[in-house]
Amino acid sequence: VQDSIRLTHELGVEVLLLPFFGKKALETQAEKDYVGDVLRDLGPEAEKAGVILGLENTISAEDNVRIMDRSRSNAVLVYYDVGNSTIAGFDVLKEIRWLGKSRICQIHLKDNPHYLGEGTIDFVGVLDAIRDIGFTGFANLETSSPSKSIDADMRRNLAYLRKLMEQQA
């Protein structure tokens, strides 16, 4: 991570995604505390470089905030993933609103293995929650490709989101 902070800065990128899922999922309080402690050491370097360390994981918003608080760094924020949080059983609309724009650095939009709008996630509600908190950062598609045509599936997912955004404008 220390090398990645430097490289992220050199690339002119603001957010460094720190993945904690799959085999690297944070499951125990001791693991969450350890991550917070390590980030306390790395936070000042990230702040100095102008890099945000974005936590993407499968834990609750409250657990993420405890890690952020333990890190004592403004450079540690949540990279909120609506798909990960839904699969983990969390209320994404409530969590987005509770975290607010000051604790979220970026957002992943997905409902894998489905196209957006065809799975279980309420994307009308997600976009409402994002708008309600005044979030103006990046929301990235992290979608699967049901048809196996990445271009066609990306166009379909983007068209869906654009239509929702136009309807809500």
PDB file of C-alpha atoms in Angstrom:
ATOM      1  CA  VAL A   1       0.000   0.000   0.000  1.00  0.00           C
ATOM      2  CA  GLN A   2       2.842   2.350   0.777  1.00  0.00           C
ATOM      3  CA  ASP A   3       4.277   1.923  -2.732  1.00  0.00           C
ATOM      4  CA  SER A   4       0.782   2.232  -4.176  1.00  0.00           C
ATOM      5  CA  ILE A   5       0.270   5.602  -2.499  1.00  0.00           C
ATOM      6  CA  ARG A   6       3.352   6.938  -4.248  1.00  0.00           C
ATOM      7  CA  LEU A   7       2.355   5.399  -7.589  1.00  0.00           C
ATOM      8  CA  THR A   8      -1.225   6.648  -7.293  1.00  0.00           C
ATOM      9  CA  HIS A   9       0.085  10.167  -6.706  1.00  0.00           C
ATOM     10  CA  GLU A  10       2.515   9.909  -9.625  1.00  0.00           C
ATOM     11  CA  LEU A  11      -0.326   8.802 -11.904  1.00  0.00           C
ATOM     12  CA  GLY A  12      -2.353  11.834 -10.840  1.00  0.00           C
ATOM     13  CA  VAL A  13      -5.137   9.651  -9.457  1.00  0.00           C
ATOM     14  CA  GLU A  14      -6.970  10.659  -6.297  1.00  0.00           C
ATOM     15  CA  VAL A  15      -8.360   7.354  -4.997  1.00  0.00           C
ATOM     16  CA  LEU A  16      -6.514   4.140  -4.235  1.00  0.00           C
ATOM     17  CA  LEU A  17      -8.987   1.287  -3.800  1.00  0.00           C
ATOM     18  CA  LEU A  18      -8.096  -1.046  -0.940  1.00  0.00           C
ATOM     19  CA  PRO A  19      -9.999  -4.325  -1.481  1.00  0.00           C
ATOM     20  CA  PHE A  20     -11.057  -6.389   1.521  1.00  0.00           C
ATOM     21  CA  PHE A  21     -13.325  -9.123   0.192  1.00  0.00           C
ATOM     22  CA  GLY A  22     -13.170 -12.737  -0.901  1.00  0.00           C
ATOM     23  CA  LYS A  23     -10.235 -14.440   0.806  1.00  0.00           C
ATOM     24  CA  LYS A  24      -9.159 -11.039   2.192  1.00  0.00           C
ATOM     25  CA  ALA A  25     -12.543 -10.191   3.731  1.00  0.00           C
ATOM     26  CA  LEU A  26     -12.531  -8.579   7.142  1.00  0.00           C
ATOM     27  CA  GLU A  27     -14.373 -11.015   9.363  1.00  0.00           C
ATOM     28  CA  THR A  28     -13.268 -10.435  12.939  1.00  0.00           C
ATOM     29  CA  GLN A  29     -13.047  -7.314  15.061  1.00  0.00           C
ATOM     30  CA  ALA A  30      -9.321  -7.980  15.465  1.00  0.00           C
ATOM     31  CA  GLU A  31      -8.883  -7.845  11.675  1.00  0.00           C
ATOM     32  CA  LYS A  32     -10.837  -4.597  11.446  1.00  0.00           C
ATOM     33  CA  ASP A  33      -8.806  -3.088  14.288  1.00  0.00           C
ATOM     34  CA  TYR A  34      -5.563  -4.175  12.624  1.00  0.00           C
ATOM     35  CA  VAL A  35      -6.562  -2.502   9.358  1.00  0.00           C
ATOM     36  CA  GLY A  36      -7.433   0.699  11.231  1.00  0.00           C
ATOM     37  CA  ASP A  37      -4.051   0.620  12.984  1.00  0.00           C
ATOM     38  CA  VAL A  38      -2.123   0.034   9.748  1.00  0.00           C
ATOM     39  CA  LEU A  39      -4.051   2.848   8.073  1.00  0.00           C
ATOM     40  CA  ARG A  40      -3.189   5.119  11.003  1.00  0.00           C
ATOM     41  CA  ASP A  41       0.459   4.627   9.999  1.00  0.00           C
ATOM     42  CA  LEU A  42      -0.234   5.063   6.268  1.00  0.00           C
ATOM     43  CA  GLY A  43      -2.767   7.890   6.534  1.00  0.00           C
ATOM     44  CA  PRO A  44      -0.296  10.760   6.936  1.00  0.00           C
ATOM     45  CA  GLU A  45       1.624   9.607   3.857  1.00  0.00           C
ATOM     46  CA  ALA A  46      -1.597   9.385   1.843  1.00  0.00           C
ATOM     47  CA  GLU A  47      -2.684  12.832   3.074  1.00  0.00           C
ATOM     48  CA  LYS A  48       0.665  14.324   2.105  1.00  0.00           C
ATOM     49  CA  ALA A  49       0.408  12.750  -1.374  1.00  0.00           C
ATOM     50  CA  GLY A  50      -3.195  13.913  -1.823  1.00  0.00           C
ATOM     51  CA  VAL A  51      -4.384  10.304  -2.127  1.00  0.00           C
ATOM     52  CA  ILE A  52      -7.577   8.881  -0.641  1.00  0.00           C
ATOM     53  CA  LEU A  53      -7.413   5.296   0.612  1.00  0.00           C
ATOM     54  CA  GLY A  54     -10.800   3.842  -0.352  1.00  0.00           C
ATOM     55  CA  LEU A  55     -12.060   0.889   1.671  1.00  0.00           C
ATOM     56  CA  GLU A  56     -14.064  -1.549  -0.456  1.00  0.00           C
ATOM     57  CA  ASN A  57     -15.360  -4.515   1.491  1.00  0.00           C
ATOM     58  CA  THR A  58     -18.330  -6.518   2.679  1.00  0.00           C
ATOM     59  CA  ILE A  59     -18.690  -5.053   6.184  1.00  0.00           C
ATOM     60  CA  SER A  60     -21.282  -2.604   7.471  1.00  0.00           C
ATOM     61  CA  ALA A  61     -21.098   1.148   7.116  1.00  0.00           C
ATOM     62  CA  GLU A  62     -20.718   1.345  10.896  1.00  0.00           C
ATOM     63  CA  ASP A  63     -17.726  -1.018  10.856  1.00  0.00           C
ATOM     64  CA  ASN A  64     -16.157   1.015   8.062  1.00  0.00           C
ATOM     65  CA  VAL A  65     -16.548   4.192  10.087  1.00  0.00           C
ATOM     66  CA  ARG A  66     -14.945   2.498  13.095  1.00  0.00           C
ATOM     67  CA  ILE A  67     -11.936   1.668  10.873  1.00  0.00           C
ATOM     68  CA  MET A  68     -11.882   5.246   9.579  1.00  0.00           C
ATOM     69  CA  ASP A  69     -12.052   6.635  13.111  1.00  0.00           C
ATOM     70  CA  ARG A  70      -9.321   4.261  14.286  1.00  0.00           C
ATOM     71  CA  SER A  71      -7.095   5.360  11.387  1.00  0.00           C
ATOM     72  CA  ARG A  72      -7.398   9.002  12.523  1.00  0.00           C
ATOM     73  CA  SER A  73      -6.884  10.066   8.916  1.00  0.00           C
ATOM     74  CA  ASN A  74      -8.981  12.189   6.592  1.00  0.00           C
ATOM     75  CA  ALA A  75      -7.414  10.178   3.758  1.00  0.00           C
ATOM     76  CA  VAL A  76      -9.315   6.994   4.705  1.00  0.00           C
ATOM     77  CA  LEU A  77     -12.828   6.847   3.238  1.00  0.00           C
ATOM     78  CA  VAL A  78     -15.329   4.252   2.048  1.00  0.00           C
ATOM     79  CA  TYR A  79     -15.406   3.087  -1.570  1.00  0.00           C
ATOM     80  CA  TYR A  80     -19.047   2.067  -1.306  1.00  0.00           C
ATOM     81  CA  ASP A  81     -20.158  -0.922  -3.382  1.00  0.00           C
ATOM     82  CA  VAL A  82     -23.922  -1.345  -3.599  1.00  0.00           C
ATOM     83  CA  GLY A  83     -23.589  -4.940  -4.821  1.00  0.00           C
ATOM     84  CA  ASN A  84     -21.212  -6.057  -2.064  1.00  0.00           C
ATOM     85  CA  SER A  85     -23.371  -4.430   0.597  1.00  0.00           C
ATOM     86  CA  THR A  86     -26.597  -5.904  -0.770  1.00  0.00           C
ATOM     87  CA  ILE A  87     -25.130  -9.418  -0.900  1.00  0.00           C
ATOM     88  CA  ALA A  88     -23.870  -8.955   2.672  1.00  0.00           C
ATOM     89  CA  GLY A  89     -27.436  -8.128   3.747  1.00  0.00           C
ATOM     90  CA  PHE A  90     -27.108  -4.392   4.400  1.00  0.00           C
ATOM     91  CA  ASP A  91     -29.682  -1.715   3.543  1.00  0.00           C
ATOM     92  CA  VAL A  92     -27.741   0.243   0.920  1.00  0.00           C
ATOM     93  CA  LEU A  93     -30.138   3.185   0.880  1.00  0.00           C
ATOM     94  CA  LYS A  94     -29.841   3.605   4.630  1.00  0.00           C
ATOM     95  CA  GLU A  95     -26.059   3.113   4.580  1.00  0.00           C
ATOM     96  CA  ILE A  96     -25.423   5.627   1.785  1.00  0.00           C
ATOM     97  CA  ARG A  97     -27.463   8.235   3.616  1.00  0.00           C
ATOM     98  CA  TRP A  98     -25.842   7.426   6.966  1.00  0.00           C
ATOM     99  CA  LEU A  99     -22.313   7.584   5.553  1.00  0.00           C
ATOM    100  CA  GLY A 100     -23.006  10.824   3.718  1.00  0.00           C
ATOM    101  CA  LYS A 101     -20.837  12.412   1.090  1.00  0.00           C
ATOM    102  CA  SER A 102     -18.006  13.191   3.502  1.00  0.00           C
ATOM    103  CA  ARG A 103     -17.279   9.508   4.169  1.00  0.00           C
ATOM    104  CA  ILE A 104     -17.653   8.124   0.629  1.00  0.00           C
ATOM    105  CA  CYS A 105     -14.857   8.595  -1.888  1.00  0.00           C
ATOM    106  CA  GLN A 106     -16.356   6.630  -4.792  1.00  0.00           C
ATOM    107  CA  ILE A 107     -19.197   4.234  -5.498  1.00  0.00           C
ATOM    108  CA  HIS A 108     -19.444   0.962  -7.390  1.00  0.00           C
ATOM    109  CA  LEU A 109     -22.776   0.347  -9.096  1.00  0.00           C
ATOM    110  CA  LYS A 110     -23.552  -3.295  -9.844  1.00  0.00           C
ATOM    111  CA  ASP A 111     -26.165  -5.979  -9.367  1.00  0.00           C
ATOM    112  CA  ASN A 112     -24.253  -8.979 -10.642  1.00  0.00           C
ATOM    113  CA  PRO A 113     -24.909 -11.295 -12.351  1.00  0.00           C
ATOM    114  CA  HIS A 114     -27.831  -9.201 -13.643  1.00  0.00           C
ATOM    115  CA  TYR A 115     -28.086  -6.121 -15.780  1.00  0.00           C
ATOM    116  CA  LEU A 116     -28.706  -2.996 -13.742  1.00  0.00           C
ATOM    117  CA  GLY A 117     -32.388  -2.742 -12.923  1.00  0.00           C
ATOM    118  CA  GLU A 118     -33.043  -6.455 -13.415  1.00  0.00           C
ATOM    119  CA  GLY A 119     -31.700  -7.790 -10.126  1.00  0.00           C
ATOM    120  CA  THR A 120     -32.583  -7.079  -6.529  1.00  0.00           C
ATOM    121  CA  ILE A 121     -31.055  -3.615  -6.066  1.00  0.00           C
ATOM    122  CA  ASP A 122     -33.358  -0.592  -6.130  1.00  0.00           C
ATOM    123  CA  PHE A 123     -31.352   1.723  -8.388  1.00  0.00           C
ATOM    124  CA  VAL A 124     -34.020   4.422  -8.324  1.00  0.00           C
ATOM    125  CA  GLY A 125     -33.517   4.470  -4.555  1.00  0.00           C
ATOM    126  CA  VAL A 126     -29.730   4.301  -4.877  1.00  0.00           C
ATOM    127  CA  LEU A 127     -29.648   7.318  -7.186  1.00  0.00           C
ATOM    128  CA  ASP A 128     -32.063   9.146  -4.850  1.00  0.00           C
ATOM    129  CA  ALA A 129     -29.786   8.402  -1.869  1.00  0.00           C
ATOM    130  CA  ILE A 130     -26.697   9.553  -3.782  1.00  0.00           C
ATOM    131  CA  ARG A 131     -28.490  12.759  -4.750  1.00  0.00           C
ATOM    132  CA  ASP A 132     -29.857  13.251  -1.220  1.00  0.00           C
ATOM    133  CA  ILE A 133     -26.360  13.299   0.299  1.00  0.00           C
ATOM    134  CA  GLY A 134     -25.042  15.662  -2.363  1.00  0.00           C
ATOM    135  CA  PHE A 135     -22.423  13.197  -3.598  1.00  0.00           C
ATOM    136  CA  THR A 136     -20.736  14.522  -6.748  1.00  0.00           C
ATOM    137  CA  GLY A 137     -17.810  12.114  -7.031  1.00  0.00           C
ATOM    138  CA  PHE A 138     -17.400   9.134  -9.308  1.00  0.00           C
ATOM    139  CA  ALA A 139     -19.889   6.270  -9.419  1.00  0.00           C
ATOM    140  CA  ASN A 140     -18.373   3.492 -11.500  1.00  0.00           C
ATOM    141  CA  LEU A 141     -20.050   0.575 -13.191  1.00  0.00           C
ATOM    142  CA  GLU A 142     -18.615  -2.707 -11.971  1.00  0.00           C
ATOM    143  CA  THR A 143     -21.022  -4.932 -13.828  1.00  0.00           C
ATOM    144  CA  SER A 144     -20.807  -8.437 -15.184  1.00  0.00           C
ATOM    145  CA  SER A 145     -21.433  -9.248 -18.823  1.00  0.00           C
ATOM    146  CA  PRO A 146     -24.438 -11.584 -19.075  1.00  0.00           C
ATOM    147  CA  SER A 147     -24.364 -11.647 -22.894  1.00  0.00           C
ATOM    148  CA  LYS A 148     -20.553 -11.977 -22.974  1.00  0.00           C
ATOM    149  CA  SER A 149     -20.410  -8.824 -25.111  1.00  0.00           C
ATOM    150  CA  ILE A 150     -18.792  -6.257 -22.849  1.00  0.00           C
ATOM    151  CA  ASP A 151     -19.549  -3.375 -25.236  1.00  0.00           C
ATOM    152  CA  ALA A 152     -23.226  -4.285 -25.631  1.00  0.00           C
ATOM    153  CA  ASP A 153     -23.705  -4.933 -21.913  1.00  0.00           C
ATOM    154  CA  MET A 154     -21.966  -1.702 -20.923  1.00  0.00           C
ATOM    155  CA  ARG A 155     -24.157   0.247 -23.353  1.00  0.00           C
ATOM    156  CA  ARG A 156     -27.260  -1.421 -21.898  1.00  0.00           C
ATOM    157  CA  ASN A 157     -26.281  -0.667 -18.292  1.00  0.00           C
ATOM    158  CA  LEU A 158     -25.316   2.916 -19.115  1.00  0.00           C
ATOM    159  CA  ALA A 159     -28.561   3.460 -21.022  1.00  0.00           C
ATOM    160  CA  TYR A 160     -30.508   2.224 -18.007  1.00  0.00           C
ATOM    161  CA  LEU A 161     -28.697   4.587 -15.621  1.00  0.00           C
ATOM    162  CA  ARG A 162     -28.985   7.540 -17.997  1.00  0.00           C
ATOM    163  CA  LYS A 163     -32.724   6.931 -18.344  1.00  0.00           C
ATOM    164  CA  LEU A 164     -33.134   6.861 -14.562  1.00  0.00           C
ATOM    165  CA  MET A 165     -31.096  10.026 -14.180  1.00  0.00           C
ATOM    166  CA  GLU A 166     -33.166  11.823 -16.822  1.00  0.00           C
ATOM    167  CA  GLN A 167     -36.401  10.725 -15.135  1.00  0.00           C
ATOM    168  CA  GLN A 168     -35.160  11.988 -11.782  1.00  0.00           C
ATOM    169  CA  ALA A 169     -33.863  15.327 -13.088  1.00  0.00           C
TER     170      ALA A 169
END
